[in-house]
PDB file of C-alpha atoms in Angstrom:
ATOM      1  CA  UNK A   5     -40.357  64.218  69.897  1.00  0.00           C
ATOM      2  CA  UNK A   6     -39.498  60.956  71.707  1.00  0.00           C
ATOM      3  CA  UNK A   7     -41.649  59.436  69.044  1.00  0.00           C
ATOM      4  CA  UNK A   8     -40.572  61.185  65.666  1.00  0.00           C
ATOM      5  CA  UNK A   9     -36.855  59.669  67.262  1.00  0.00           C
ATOM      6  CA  UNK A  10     -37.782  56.327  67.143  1.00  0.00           C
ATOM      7  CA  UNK A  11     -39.467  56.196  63.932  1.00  0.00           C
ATOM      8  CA  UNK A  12     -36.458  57.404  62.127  1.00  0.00           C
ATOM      9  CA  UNK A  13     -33.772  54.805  63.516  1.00  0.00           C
ATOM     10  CA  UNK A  14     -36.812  52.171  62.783  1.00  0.00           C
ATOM     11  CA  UNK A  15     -36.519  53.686  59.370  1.00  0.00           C
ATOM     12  CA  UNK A  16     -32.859  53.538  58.870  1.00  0.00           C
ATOM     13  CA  UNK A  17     -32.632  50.176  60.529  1.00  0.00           C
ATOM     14  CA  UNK A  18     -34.955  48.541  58.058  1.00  0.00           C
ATOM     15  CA  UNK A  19     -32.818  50.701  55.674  1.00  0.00           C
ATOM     16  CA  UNK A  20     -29.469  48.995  56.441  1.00  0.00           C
ATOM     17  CA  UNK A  21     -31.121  45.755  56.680  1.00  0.00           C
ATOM     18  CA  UNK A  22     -32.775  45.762  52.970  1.00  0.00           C
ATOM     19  CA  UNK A  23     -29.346  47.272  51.650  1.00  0.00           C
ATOM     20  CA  UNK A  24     -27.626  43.614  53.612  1.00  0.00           C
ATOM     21  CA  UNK A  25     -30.201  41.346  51.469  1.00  0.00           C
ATOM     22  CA  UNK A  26     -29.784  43.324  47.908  1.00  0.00           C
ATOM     23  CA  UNK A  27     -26.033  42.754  48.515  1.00  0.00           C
ATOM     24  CA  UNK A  28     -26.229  39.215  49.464  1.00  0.00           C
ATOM     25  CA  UNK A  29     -28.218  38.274  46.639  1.00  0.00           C
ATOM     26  CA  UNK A  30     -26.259  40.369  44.520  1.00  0.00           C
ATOM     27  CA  UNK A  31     -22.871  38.465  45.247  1.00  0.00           C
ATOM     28  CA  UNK A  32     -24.774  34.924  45.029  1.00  0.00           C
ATOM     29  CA  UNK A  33     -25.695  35.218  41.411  1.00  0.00           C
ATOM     30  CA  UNK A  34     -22.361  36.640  39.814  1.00  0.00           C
ATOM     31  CA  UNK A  35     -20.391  34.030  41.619  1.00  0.00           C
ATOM     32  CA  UNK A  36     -22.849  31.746  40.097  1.00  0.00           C
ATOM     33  CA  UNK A  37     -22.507  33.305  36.880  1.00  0.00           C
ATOM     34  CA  UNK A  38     -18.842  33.339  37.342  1.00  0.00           C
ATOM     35  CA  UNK A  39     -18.699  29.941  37.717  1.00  0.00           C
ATOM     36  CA  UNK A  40     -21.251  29.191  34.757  1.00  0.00           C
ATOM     37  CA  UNK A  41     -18.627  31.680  32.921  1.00  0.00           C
ATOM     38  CA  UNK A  42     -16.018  29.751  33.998  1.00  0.00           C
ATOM     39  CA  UNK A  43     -17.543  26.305  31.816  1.00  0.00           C
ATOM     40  CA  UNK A  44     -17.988  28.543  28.599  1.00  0.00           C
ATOM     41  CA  UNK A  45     -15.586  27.947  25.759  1.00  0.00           C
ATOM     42  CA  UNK A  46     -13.881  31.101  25.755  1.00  0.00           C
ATOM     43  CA  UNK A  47     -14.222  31.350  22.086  1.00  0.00           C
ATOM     44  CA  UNK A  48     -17.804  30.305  21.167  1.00  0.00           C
ATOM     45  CA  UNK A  49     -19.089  31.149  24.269  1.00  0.00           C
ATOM     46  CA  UNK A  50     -20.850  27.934  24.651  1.00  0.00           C
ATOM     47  CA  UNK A  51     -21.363  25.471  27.841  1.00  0.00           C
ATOM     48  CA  UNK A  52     -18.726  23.107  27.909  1.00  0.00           C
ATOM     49  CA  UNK A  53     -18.351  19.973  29.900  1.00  0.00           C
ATOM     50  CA  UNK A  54     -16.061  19.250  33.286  1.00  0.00           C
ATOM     51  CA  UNK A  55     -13.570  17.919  31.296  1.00  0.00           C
ATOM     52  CA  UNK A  56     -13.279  21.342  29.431  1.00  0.00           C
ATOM     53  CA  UNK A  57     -14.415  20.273  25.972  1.00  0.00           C
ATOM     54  CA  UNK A  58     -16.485  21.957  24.051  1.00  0.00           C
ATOM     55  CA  UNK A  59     -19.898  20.444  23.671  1.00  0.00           C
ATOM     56  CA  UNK A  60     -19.382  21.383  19.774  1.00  0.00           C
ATOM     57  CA  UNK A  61     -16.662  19.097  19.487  1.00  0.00           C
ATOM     58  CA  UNK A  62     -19.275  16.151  20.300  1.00  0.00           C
ATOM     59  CA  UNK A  63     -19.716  13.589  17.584  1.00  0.00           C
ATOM     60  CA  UNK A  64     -17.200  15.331  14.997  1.00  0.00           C
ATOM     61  CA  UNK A  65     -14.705  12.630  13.351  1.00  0.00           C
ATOM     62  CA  UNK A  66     -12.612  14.082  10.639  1.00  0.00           C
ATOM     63  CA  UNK A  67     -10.400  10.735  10.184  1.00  0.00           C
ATOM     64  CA  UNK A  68     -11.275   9.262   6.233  1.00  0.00           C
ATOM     65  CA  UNK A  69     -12.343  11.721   3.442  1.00  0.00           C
ATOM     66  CA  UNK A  70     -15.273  11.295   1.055  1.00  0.00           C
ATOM     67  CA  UNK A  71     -13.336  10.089  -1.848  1.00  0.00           C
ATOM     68  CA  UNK A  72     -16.273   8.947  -4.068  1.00  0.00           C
ATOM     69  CA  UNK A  73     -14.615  10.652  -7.658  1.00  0.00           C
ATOM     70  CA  UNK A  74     -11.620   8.465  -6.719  1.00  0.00           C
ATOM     71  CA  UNK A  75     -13.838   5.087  -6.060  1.00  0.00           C
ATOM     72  CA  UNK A  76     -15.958   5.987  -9.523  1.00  0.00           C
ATOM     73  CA  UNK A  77     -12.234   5.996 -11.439  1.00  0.00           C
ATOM     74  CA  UNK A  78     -11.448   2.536 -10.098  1.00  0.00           C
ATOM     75  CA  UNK A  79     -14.418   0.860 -11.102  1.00  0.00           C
ATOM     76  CA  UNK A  80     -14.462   1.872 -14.444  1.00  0.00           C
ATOM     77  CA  UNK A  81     -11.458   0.299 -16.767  1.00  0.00           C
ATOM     78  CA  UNK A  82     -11.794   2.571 -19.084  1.00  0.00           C
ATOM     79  CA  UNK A  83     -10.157   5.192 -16.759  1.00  0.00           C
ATOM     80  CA  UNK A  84      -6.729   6.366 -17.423  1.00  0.00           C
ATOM     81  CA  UNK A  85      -4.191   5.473 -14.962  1.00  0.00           C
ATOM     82  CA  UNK A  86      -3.075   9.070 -16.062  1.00  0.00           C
ATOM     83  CA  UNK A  87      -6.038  10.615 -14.286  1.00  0.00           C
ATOM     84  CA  UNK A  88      -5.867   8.417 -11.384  1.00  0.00           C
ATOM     85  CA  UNK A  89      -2.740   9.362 -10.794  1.00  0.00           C
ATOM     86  CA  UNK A  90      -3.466  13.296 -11.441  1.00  0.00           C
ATOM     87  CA  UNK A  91      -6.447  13.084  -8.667  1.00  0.00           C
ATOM     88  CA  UNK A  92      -3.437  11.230  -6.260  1.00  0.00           C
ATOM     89  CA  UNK A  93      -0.988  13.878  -6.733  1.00  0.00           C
ATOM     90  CA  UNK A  94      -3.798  16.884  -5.885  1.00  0.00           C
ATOM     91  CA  UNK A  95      -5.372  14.856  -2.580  1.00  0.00           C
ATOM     92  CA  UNK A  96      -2.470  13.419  -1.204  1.00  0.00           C
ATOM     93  CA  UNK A  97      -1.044  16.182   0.661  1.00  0.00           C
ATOM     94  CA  UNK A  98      -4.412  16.908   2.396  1.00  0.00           C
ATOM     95  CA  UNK A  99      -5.244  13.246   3.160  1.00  0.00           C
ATOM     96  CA  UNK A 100      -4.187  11.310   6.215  1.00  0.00           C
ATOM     97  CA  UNK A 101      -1.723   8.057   6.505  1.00  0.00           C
ATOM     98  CA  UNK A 102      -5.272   5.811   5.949  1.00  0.00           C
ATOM     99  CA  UNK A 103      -6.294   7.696   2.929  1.00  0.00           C
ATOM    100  CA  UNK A 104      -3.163   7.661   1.514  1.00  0.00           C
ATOM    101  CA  UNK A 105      -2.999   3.979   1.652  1.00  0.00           C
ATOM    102  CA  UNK A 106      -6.594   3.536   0.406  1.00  0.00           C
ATOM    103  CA  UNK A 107      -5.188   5.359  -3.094  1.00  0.00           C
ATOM    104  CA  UNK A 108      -2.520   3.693  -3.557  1.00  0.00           C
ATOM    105  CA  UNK A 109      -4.007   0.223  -2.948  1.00  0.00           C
ATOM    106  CA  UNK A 110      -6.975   1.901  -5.824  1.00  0.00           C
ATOM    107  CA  UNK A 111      -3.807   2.513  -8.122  1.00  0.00           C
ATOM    108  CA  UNK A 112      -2.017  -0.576  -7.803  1.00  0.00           C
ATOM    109  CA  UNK A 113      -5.079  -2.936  -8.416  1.00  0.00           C
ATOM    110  CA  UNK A 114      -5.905  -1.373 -11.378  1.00  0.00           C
ATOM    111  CA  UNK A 115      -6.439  -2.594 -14.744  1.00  0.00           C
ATOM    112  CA  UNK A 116      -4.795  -6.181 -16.343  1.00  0.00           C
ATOM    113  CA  UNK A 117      -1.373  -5.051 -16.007  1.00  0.00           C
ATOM    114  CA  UNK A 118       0.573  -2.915 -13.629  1.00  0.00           C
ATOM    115  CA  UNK A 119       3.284  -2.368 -16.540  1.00  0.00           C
ATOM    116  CA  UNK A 120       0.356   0.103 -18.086  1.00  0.00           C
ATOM    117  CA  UNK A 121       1.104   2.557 -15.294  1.00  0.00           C
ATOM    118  CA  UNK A 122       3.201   5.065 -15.934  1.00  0.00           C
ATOM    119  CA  UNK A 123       4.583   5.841 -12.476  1.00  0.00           C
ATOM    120  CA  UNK A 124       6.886   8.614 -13.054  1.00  0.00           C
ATOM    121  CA  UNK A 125       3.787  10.942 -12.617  1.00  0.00           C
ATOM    122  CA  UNK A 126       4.005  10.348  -9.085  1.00  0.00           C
ATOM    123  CA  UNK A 127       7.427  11.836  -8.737  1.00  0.00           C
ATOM    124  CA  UNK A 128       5.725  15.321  -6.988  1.00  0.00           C
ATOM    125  CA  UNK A 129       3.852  13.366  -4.404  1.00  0.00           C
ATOM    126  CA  UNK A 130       7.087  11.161  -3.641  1.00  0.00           C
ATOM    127  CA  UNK A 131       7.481  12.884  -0.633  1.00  0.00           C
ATOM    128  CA  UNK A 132       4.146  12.112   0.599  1.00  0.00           C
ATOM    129  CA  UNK A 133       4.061   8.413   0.103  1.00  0.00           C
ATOM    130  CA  UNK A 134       4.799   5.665   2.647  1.00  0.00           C
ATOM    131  CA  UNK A 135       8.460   3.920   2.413  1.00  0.00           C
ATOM    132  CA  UNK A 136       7.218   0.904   0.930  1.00  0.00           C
ATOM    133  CA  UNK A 137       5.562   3.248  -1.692  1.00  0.00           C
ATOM    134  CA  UNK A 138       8.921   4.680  -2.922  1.00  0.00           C
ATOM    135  CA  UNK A 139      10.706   1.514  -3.431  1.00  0.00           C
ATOM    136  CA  UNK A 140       8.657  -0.029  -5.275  1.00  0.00           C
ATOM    137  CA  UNK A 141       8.086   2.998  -7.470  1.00  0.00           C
ATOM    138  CA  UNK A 142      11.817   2.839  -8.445  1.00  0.00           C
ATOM    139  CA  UNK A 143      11.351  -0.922  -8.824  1.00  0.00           C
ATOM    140  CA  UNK A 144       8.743  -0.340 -11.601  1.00  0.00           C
ATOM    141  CA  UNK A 145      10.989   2.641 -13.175  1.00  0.00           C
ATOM    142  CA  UNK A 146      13.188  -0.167 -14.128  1.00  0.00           C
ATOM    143  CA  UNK A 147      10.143  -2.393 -15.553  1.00  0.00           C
ATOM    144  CA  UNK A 148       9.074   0.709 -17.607  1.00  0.00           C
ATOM    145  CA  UNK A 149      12.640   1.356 -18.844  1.00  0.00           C
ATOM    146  CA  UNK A 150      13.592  -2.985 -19.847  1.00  0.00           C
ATOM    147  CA  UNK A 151      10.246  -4.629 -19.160  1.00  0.00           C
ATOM    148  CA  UNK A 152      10.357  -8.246 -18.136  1.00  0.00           C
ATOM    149  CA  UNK A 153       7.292  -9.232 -20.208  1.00  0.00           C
ATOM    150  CA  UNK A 154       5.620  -7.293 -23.102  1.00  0.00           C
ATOM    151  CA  UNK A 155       2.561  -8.000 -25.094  1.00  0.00           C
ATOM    152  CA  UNK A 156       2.809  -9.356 -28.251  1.00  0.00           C
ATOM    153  CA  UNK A 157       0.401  -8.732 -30.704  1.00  0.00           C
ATOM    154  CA  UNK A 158       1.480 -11.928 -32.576  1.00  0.00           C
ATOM    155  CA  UNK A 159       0.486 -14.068 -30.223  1.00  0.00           C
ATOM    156  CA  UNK A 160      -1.562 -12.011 -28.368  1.00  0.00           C
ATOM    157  CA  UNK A 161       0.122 -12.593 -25.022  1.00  0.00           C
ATOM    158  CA  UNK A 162       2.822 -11.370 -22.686  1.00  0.00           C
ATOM    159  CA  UNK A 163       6.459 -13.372 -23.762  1.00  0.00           C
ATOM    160  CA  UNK A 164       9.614 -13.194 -22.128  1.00  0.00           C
ATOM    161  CA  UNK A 165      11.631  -9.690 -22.940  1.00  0.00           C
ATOM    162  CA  UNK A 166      14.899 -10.663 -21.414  1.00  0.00           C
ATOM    163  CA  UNK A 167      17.976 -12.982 -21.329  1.00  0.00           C
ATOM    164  CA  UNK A 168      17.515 -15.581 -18.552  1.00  0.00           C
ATOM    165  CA  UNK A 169      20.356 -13.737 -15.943  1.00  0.00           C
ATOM    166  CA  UNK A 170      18.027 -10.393 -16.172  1.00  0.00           C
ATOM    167  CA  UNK A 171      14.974 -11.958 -15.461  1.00  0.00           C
ATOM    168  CA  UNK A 172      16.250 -13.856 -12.341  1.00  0.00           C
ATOM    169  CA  UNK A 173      17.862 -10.922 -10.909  1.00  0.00           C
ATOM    170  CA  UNK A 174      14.747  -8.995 -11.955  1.00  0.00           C
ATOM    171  CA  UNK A 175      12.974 -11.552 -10.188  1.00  0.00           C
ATOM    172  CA  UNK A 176      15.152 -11.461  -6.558  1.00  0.00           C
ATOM    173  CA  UNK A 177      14.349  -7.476  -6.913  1.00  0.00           C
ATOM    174  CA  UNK A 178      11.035  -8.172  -6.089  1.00  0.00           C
ATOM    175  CA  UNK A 179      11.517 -10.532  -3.476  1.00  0.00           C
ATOM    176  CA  UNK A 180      14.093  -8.649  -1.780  1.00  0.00           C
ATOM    177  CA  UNK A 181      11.104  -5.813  -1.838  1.00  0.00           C
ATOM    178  CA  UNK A 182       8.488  -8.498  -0.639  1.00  0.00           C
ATOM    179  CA  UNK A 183      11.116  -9.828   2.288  1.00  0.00           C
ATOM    180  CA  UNK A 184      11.704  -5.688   3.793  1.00  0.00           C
ATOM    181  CA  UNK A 185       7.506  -5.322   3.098  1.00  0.00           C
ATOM    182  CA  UNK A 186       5.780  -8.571   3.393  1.00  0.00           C
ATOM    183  CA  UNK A 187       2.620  -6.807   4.521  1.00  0.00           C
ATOM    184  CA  UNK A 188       2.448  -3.402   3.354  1.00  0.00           C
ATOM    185  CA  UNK A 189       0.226  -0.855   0.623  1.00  0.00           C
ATOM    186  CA  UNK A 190       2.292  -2.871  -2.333  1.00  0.00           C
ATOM    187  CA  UNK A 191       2.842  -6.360  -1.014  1.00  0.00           C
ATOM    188  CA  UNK A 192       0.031  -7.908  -3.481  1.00  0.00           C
ATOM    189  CA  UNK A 193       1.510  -5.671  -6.795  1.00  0.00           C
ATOM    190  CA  UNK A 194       5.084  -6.712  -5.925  1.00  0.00           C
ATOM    191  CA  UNK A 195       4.184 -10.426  -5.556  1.00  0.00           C
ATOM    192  CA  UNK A 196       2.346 -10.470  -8.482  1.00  0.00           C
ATOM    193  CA  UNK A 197       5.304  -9.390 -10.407  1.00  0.00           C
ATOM    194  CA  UNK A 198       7.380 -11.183  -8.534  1.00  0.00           C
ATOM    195  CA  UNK A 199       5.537 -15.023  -9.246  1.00  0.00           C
ATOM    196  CA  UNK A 200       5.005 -13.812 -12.999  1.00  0.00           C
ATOM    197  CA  UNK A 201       8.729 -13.082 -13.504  1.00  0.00           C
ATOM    198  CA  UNK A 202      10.017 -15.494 -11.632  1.00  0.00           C
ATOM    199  CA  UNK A 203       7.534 -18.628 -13.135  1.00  0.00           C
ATOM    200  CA  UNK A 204       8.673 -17.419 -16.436  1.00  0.00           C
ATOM    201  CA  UNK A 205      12.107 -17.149 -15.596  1.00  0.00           C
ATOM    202  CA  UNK A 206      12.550 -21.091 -14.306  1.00  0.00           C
ATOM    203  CA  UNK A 207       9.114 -22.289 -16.846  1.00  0.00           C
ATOM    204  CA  UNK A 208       9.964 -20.117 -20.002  1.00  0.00           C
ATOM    205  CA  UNK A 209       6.038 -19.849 -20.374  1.00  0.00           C
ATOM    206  CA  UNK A 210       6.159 -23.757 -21.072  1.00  0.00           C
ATOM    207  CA  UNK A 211       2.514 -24.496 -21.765  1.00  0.00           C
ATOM    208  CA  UNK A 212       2.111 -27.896 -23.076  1.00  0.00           C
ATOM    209  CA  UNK A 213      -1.878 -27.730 -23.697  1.00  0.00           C
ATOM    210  CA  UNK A 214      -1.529 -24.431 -25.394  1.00  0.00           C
ATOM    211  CA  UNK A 215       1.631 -25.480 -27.387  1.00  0.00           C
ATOM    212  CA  UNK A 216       3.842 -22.900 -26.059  1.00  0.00           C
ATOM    213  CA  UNK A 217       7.257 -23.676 -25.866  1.00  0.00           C
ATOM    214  CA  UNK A 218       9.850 -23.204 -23.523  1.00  0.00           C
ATOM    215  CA  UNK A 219      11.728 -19.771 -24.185  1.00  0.00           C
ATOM    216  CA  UNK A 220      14.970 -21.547 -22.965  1.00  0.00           C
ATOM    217  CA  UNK A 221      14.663 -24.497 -25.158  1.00  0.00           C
ATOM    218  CA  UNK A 222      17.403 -26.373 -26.481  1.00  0.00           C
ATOM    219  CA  UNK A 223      18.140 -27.664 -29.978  1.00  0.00           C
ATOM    220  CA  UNK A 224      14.372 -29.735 -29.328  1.00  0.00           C
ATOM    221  CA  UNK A 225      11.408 -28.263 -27.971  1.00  0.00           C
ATOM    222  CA  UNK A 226      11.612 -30.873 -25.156  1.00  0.00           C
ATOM    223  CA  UNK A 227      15.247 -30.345 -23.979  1.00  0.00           C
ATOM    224  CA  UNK A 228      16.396 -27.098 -21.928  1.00  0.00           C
ATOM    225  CA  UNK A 229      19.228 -25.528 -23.410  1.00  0.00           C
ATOM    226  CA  UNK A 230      22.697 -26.380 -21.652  1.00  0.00           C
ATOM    227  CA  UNK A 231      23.630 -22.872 -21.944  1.00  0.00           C
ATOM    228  CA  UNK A 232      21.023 -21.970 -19.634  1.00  0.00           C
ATOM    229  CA  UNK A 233      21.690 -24.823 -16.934  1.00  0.00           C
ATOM    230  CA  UNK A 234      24.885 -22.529 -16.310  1.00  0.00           C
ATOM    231  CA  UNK A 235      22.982 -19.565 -15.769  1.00  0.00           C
ATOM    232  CA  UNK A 236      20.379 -21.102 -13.140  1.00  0.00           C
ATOM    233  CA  UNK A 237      23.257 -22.947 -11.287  1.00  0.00           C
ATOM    234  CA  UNK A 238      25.144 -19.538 -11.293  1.00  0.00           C
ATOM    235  CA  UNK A 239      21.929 -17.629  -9.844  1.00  0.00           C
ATOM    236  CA  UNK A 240      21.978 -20.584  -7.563  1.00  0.00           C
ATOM    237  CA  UNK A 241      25.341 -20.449  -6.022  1.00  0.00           C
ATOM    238  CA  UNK A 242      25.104 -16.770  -5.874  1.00  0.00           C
ATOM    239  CA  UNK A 243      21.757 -16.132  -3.822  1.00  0.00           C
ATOM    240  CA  UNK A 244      21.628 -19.566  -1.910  1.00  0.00           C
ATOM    241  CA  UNK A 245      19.554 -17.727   1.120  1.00  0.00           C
ATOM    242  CA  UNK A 246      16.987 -16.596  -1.369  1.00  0.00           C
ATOM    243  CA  UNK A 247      13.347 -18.207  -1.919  1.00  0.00           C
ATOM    244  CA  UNK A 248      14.012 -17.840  -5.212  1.00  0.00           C
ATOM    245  CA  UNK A 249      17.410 -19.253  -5.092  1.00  0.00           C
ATOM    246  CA  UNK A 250      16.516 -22.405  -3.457  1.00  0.00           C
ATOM    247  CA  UNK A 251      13.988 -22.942  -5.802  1.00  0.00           C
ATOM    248  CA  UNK A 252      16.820 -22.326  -8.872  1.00  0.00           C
ATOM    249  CA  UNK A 253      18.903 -24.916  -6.958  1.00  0.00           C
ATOM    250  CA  UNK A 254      16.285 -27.679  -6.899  1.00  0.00           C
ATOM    251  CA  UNK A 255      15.278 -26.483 -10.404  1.00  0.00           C
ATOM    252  CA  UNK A 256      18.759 -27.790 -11.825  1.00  0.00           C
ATOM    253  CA  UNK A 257      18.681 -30.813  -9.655  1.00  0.00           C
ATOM    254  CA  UNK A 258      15.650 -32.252 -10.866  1.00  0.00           C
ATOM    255  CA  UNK A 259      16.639 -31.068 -14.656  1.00  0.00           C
ATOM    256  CA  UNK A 260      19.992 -33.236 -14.118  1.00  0.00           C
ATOM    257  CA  UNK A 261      18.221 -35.900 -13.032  1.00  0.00           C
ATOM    258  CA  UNK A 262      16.017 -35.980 -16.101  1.00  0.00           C
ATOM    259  CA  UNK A 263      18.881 -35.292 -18.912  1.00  0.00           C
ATOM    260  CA  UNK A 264      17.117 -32.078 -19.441  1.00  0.00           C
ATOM    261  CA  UNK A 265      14.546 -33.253 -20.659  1.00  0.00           C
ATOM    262  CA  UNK A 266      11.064 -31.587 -19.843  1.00  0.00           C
ATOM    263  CA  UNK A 267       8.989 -34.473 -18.732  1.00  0.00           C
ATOM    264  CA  UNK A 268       6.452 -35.270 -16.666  1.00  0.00           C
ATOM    265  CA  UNK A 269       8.932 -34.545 -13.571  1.00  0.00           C
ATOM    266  CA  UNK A 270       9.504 -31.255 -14.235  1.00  0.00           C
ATOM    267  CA  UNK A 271       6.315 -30.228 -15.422  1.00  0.00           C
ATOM    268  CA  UNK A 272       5.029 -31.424 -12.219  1.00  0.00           C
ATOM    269  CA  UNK A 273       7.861 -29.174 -10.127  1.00  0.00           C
ATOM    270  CA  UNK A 274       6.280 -26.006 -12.694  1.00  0.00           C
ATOM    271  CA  UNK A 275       2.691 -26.567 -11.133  1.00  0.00           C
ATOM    272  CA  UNK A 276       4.150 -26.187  -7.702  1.00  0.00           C
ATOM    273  CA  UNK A 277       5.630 -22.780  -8.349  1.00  0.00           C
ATOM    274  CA  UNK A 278       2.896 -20.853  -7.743  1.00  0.00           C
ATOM    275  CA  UNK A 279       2.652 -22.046  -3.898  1.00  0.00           C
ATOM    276  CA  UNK A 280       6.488 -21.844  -3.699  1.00  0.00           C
ATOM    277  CA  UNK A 281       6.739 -18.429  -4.744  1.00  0.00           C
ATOM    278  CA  UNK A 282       4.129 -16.735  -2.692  1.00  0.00           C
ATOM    279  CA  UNK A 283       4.985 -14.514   0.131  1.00  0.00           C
ATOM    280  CA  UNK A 284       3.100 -16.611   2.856  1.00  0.00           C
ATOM    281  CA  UNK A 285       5.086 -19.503   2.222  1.00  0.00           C
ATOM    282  CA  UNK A 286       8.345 -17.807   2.568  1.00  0.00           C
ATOM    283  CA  UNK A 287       8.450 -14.259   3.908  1.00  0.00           C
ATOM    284  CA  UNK A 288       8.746 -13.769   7.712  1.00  0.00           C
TER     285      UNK A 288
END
């Protein structure tokens, strides 16, 4: 009886003991799995780092867009502006600040002349486009509506399209745009427009190897007209803190000097233009 006794609490013992182990081992793997739970994204269910990202999110860069339609359009002058300016107005509002920039910069380098672009087409992505963007928009609503220059056919050339007083102030437009954006998405279209109109303005397309004249001639084709003098000193006296200005000011100087009269002097001041009027030379 003794016996039977012992061999049953033996039995329970061992019992008790095996039931300790199973629960020990039990609570050792789900805290384990709770903590490999713990490193799973909660939505994919996948390991994630220490940092709690995602290891799904490794390697992913969504910055820049494949825009390879757009680059084909570009490169191909036969394109029309129209459609370039059709694929702008259905990308922009999905594309980021760099992208933006990169289509614009694709628009404003395109073709001979910047005049061809009918920029009112833009109007339903105006609030999408960078500051810079919008002004000088406007700035070429006003070239579209009294253009500076136009082709002519005749000559087969762009001539002069304005009195001398619009195409100064046309001119100081531009700079005044180049002086607020001197590095910016349409720095290089605005100077552009900005040396052409104001080179022509002060050099009335004088070319003496190609026998042009000078649009502001006098009663010879060597001699500025007198009338004109008044309107560069006036331009002069009114925007003295202007590149352009300064330039206007020296301009009537050196044509005193010479009894208006375009000799080798002056000619000499037009081939300096070009380095006077960029924006590196003057723009802060």
């Amino acid at each position: 009886m003794k016996k039977k006794k012992l061999l049953v609490q033996k039995t329970v013992l061992m019992a008790v003991c095996m039931t300790c182990v199973l629960s020990m081992s039990a609570c050792g793997f789900n805290k384990k799995n709770n903590q490999n739970n713990q490193n799973n994204d909660p939505l994919t269910g996948e390991q994630m780092s220490e940092t709690g990202e995602s290891n799904t999110s490794q390697g992913t860069n969504t910055a820049g867009g494949d825009y390879a339609d757009f680059d084909t359009m570009i490169n191909d002058q036969n394109t029309n502006p129209n459609d370039i300016i059709n694929y702008i107005n259905t990308n922009i509002v999905s594309a980021g600040v760099s992208d933006v920039e990169y289509f614009f910069r694709g628009l404003l380098g395109f073709g001979n002349d910047i005049r061809n672009i009918d920029f009112t087409g833009l109007e339903q992505s105006r609030q999408y486009m960078p500051e810079d963007m919008i002004a000088f928009m406007d700035l070429m609503k006003l070239e579209a509506d009294t253009p500076s220059m136009v082709m002519s056919n005749e000559e087969n050339r762009r001539v002069i399209n304005m009195t001398l007083s619009e195409m100064l102030e046309r001119a100081l437009l531009f700079e005044q745009h180049l002086e607020k954006y001197p590095d910016n998405v349409t720095t290089d279209a605005a100077e552009r427009l900005y040396m052409e109109i104001a080179t022509q303005a002060i050099t009335g397309g004088y070319d003496k190897t190609a026998g042009i004249s000078h649009y502001y001639k006098g009663a010879t084709e060597d001699v500025i007209d007198q009338e004109s003098l008044q309107y560069y000193q006036q331009f002069a006296e009114a925007n003295p803190d202007s590149n352009l200005g300064r330039i206007v000011a020296e301009y009537v100087t050196i044509l005193r000097t010479n009894q208006f009269q375009i000799n080798d002097a002056v000619e000499e001041f037009y081939m300096g233009l070009q380095e006077r009027l960029a924006v590196k030379t003057w723009a802060n």
